[in-house]
Short mmCIF file of C-alpha atoms in Angstrom, two decimals:
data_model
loop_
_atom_site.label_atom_id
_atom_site.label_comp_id
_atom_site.label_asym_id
_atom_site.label_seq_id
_atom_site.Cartn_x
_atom_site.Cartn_y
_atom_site.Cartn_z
CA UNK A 951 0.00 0.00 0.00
CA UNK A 952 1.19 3.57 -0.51
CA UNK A 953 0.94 5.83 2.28
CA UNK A 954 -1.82 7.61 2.87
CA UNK A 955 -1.53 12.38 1.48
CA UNK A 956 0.44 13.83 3.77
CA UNK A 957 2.06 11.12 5.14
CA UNK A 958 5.97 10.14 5.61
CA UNK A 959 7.03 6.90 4.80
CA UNK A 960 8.01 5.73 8.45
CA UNK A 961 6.77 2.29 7.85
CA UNK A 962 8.27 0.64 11.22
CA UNK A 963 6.13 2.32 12.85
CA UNK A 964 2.43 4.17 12.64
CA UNK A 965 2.49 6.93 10.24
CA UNK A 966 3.37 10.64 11.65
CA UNK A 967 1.50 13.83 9.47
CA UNK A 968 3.84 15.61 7.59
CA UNK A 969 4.70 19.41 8.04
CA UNK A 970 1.50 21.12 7.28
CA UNK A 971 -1.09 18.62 7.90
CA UNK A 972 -3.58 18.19 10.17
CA UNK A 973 -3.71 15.05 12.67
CA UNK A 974 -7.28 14.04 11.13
CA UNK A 975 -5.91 10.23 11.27
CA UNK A 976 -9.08 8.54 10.09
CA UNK A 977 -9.30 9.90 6.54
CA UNK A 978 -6.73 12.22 3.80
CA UNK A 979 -5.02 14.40 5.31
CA UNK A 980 -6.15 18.36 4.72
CA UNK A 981 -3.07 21.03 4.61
CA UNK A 982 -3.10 23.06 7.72
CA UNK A 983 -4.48 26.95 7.78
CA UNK A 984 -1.59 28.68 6.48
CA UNK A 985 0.03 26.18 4.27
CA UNK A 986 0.28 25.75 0.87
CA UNK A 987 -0.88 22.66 -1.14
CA UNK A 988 2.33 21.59 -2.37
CA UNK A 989 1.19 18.15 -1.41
CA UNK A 990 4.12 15.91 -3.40
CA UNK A 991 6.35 16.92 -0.34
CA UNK A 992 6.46 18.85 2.60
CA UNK A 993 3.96 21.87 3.27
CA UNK A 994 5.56 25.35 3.10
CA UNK A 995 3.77 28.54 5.06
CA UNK A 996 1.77 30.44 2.93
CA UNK A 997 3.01 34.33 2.67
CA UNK A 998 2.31 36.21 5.82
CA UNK A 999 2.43 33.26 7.97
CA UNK A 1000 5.16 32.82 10.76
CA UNK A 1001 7.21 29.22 10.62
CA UNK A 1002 4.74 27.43 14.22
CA UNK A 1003 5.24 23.91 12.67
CA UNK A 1004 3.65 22.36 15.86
CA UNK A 1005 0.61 23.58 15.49
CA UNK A 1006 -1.96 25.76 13.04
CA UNK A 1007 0.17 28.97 11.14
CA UNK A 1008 -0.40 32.09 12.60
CA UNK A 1009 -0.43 35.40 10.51
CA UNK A 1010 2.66 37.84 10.74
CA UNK A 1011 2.08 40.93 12.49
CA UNK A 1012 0.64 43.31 9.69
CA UNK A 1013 -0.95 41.00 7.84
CA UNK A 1014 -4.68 40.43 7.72
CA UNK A 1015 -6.55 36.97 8.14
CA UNK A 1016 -8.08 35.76 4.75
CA UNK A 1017 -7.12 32.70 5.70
CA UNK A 1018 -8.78 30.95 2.58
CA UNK A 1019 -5.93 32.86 0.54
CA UNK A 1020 -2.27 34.34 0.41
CA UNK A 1021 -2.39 36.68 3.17
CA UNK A 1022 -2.38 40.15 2.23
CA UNK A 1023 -0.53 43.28 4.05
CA UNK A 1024 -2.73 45.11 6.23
CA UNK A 1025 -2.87 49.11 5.56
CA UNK A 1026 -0.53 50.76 6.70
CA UNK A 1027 2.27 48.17 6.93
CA UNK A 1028 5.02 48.13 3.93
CA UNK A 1029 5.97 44.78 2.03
CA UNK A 1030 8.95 43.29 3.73
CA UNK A 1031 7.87 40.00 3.35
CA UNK A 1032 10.58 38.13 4.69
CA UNK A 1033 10.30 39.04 7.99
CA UNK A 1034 7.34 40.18 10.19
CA UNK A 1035 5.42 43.43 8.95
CA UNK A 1036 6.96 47.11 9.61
CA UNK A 1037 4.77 49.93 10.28
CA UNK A 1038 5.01 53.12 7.91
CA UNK A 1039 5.66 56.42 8.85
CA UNK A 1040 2.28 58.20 9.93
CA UNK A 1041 -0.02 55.26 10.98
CA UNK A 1042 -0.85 54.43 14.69
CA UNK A 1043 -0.21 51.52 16.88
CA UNK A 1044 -3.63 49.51 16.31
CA UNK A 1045 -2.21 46.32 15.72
CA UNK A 1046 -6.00 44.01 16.16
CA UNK A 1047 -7.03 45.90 12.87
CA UNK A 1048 -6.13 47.93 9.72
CA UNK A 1049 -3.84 50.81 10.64
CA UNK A 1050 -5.81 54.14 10.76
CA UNK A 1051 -3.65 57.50 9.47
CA UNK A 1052 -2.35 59.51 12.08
CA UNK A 1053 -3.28 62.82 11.95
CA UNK A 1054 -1.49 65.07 10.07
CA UNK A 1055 -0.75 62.97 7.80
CA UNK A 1056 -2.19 62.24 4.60
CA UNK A 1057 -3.46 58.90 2.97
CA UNK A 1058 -0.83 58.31 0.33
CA UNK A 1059 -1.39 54.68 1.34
CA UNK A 1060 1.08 53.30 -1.54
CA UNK A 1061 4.07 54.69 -0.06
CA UNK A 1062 5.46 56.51 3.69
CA UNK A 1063 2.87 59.09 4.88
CA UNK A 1064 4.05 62.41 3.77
CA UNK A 1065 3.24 65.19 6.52
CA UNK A 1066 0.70 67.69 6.10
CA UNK A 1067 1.41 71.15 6.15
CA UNK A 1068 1.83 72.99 9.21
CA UNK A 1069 2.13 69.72 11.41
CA UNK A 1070 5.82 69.08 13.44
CA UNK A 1071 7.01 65.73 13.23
CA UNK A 1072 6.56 64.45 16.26
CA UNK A 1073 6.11 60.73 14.87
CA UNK A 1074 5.84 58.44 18.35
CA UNK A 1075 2.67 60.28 18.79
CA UNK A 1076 -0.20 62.03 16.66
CA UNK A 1077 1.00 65.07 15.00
CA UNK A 1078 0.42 68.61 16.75
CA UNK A 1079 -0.44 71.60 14.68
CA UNK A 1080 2.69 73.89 14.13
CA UNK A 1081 2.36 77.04 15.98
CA UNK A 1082 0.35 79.33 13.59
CA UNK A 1083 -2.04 77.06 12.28
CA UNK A 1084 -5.69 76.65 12.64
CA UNK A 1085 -7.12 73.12 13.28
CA UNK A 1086 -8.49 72.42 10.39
CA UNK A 1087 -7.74 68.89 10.63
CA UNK A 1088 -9.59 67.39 7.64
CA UNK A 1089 -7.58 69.55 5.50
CA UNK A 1090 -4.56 71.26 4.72
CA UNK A 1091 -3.82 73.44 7.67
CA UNK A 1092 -4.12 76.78 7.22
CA UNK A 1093 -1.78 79.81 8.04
CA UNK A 1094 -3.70 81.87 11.28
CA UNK A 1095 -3.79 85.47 11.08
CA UNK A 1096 -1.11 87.33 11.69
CA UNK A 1097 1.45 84.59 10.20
CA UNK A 1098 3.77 84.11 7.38
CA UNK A 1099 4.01 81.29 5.56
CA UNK A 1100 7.42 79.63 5.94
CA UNK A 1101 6.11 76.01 6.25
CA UNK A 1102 9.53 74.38 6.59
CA UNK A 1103 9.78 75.50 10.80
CA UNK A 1104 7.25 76.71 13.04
CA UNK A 1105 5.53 79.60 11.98
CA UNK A 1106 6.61 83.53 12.90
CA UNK A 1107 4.11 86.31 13.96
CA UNK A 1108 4.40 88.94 11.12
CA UNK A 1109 5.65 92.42 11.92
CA UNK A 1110 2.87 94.59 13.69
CA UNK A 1111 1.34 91.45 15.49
CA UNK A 1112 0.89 90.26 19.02
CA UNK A 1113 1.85 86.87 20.56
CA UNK A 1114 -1.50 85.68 21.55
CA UNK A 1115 -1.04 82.13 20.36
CA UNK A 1116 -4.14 80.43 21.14
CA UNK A 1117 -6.35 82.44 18.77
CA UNK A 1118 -5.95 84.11 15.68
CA UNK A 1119 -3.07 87.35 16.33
CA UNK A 1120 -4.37 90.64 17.05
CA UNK A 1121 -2.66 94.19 15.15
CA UNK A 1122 -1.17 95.71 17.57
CA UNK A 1123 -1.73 99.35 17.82
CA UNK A 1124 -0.81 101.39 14.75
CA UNK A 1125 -1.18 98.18 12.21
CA UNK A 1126 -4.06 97.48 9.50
CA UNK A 1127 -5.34 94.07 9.00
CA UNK A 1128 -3.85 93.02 5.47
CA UNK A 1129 -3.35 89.57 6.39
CA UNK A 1130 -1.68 88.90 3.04
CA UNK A 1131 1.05 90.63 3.94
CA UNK A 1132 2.92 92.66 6.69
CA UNK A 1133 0.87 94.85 7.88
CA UNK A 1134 1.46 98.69 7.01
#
């Protein structure tokens, strides 16, 4: 008799599932969650599964669970597939489920989240507007009152304006209001 799919060929002795299979003894063996169905030899982990031999594949951090499939990268995560999944620049810690944009970033999701204007870079945490910017936070931020608009550091109070940073800047006595430009 030839041994049974996904058996080895220890014939002293009863046979032992090969790498991949499940331990359903009484009929063919089916490939374990996570394995491919290479069946002439040994079962290799599908993509995005980590190496557990002893027991059913688990997904790599980063990657989803359509189990009935390759695994796919979760959002968020870039494609270093040999190794578990690393988070890109701009997405939060939620590791049960698809990363969500942090803000201040936007959602060029092919590539490292490019900062919006008028956010600093603080990247262990979600991004605080730059001084001088309104909270427009679906958007582009926009320059306040009062500010120019060197977006490359935190923004300076134009000549003829007060330091009242948590509201739009005030003229200071003896300025107009021409918020294009320095006042006159």
């Amino acid at each position: 008799m030839e041994p049974r799919e996904g058996y080895s060929t220890n014939l002293g002795r009863d046979m032992v599932p090969r790498e991949g299979h499940s331990s359903s003894l009484g009929r063919d063996m089916v490939p374990r969650e996570g394995c491919s169905t290479n069946l002439g030899r040994e079962m290799v982990p599908r993509e995005g599964y980590s190496s557990n031999l002893g027991r059913d594949i688990v997904p790599r951090e980063g990657y989803s669970s359509n189990l009935g499939r390759d695994i796919v990268p979760r959002e968020g995560y870039s494609t270093n597939l040999a190794r578990d999944m690393v988070r890109r620049e701009g997405y939060s810690t939620n590791l049960g489920r698809d990363m969500v944009s942090r803000e201040g970033y936007s959602a060029s999701l092919g590539r490292d989240m490019v900062h919006r204007e008028g956010y600093s870079t603080n990247l262990e945490r979600d991004m605080v507007p730059r001084e001088g910017y309104s909270t427009n936070l679906g958007r582009d931020m926009v320059c306040m009152e009062g500010y120019s608009t060197y977006v490359g550091r935190d923004m300076v109070p134009r000549e003829g304006y007060s330091t009242n940073l948590g509201r739009d800047m005030v003229c200071m006595e003896g300025y107009s209001t021409y918020v294009g430009r320095d006042p006159t």
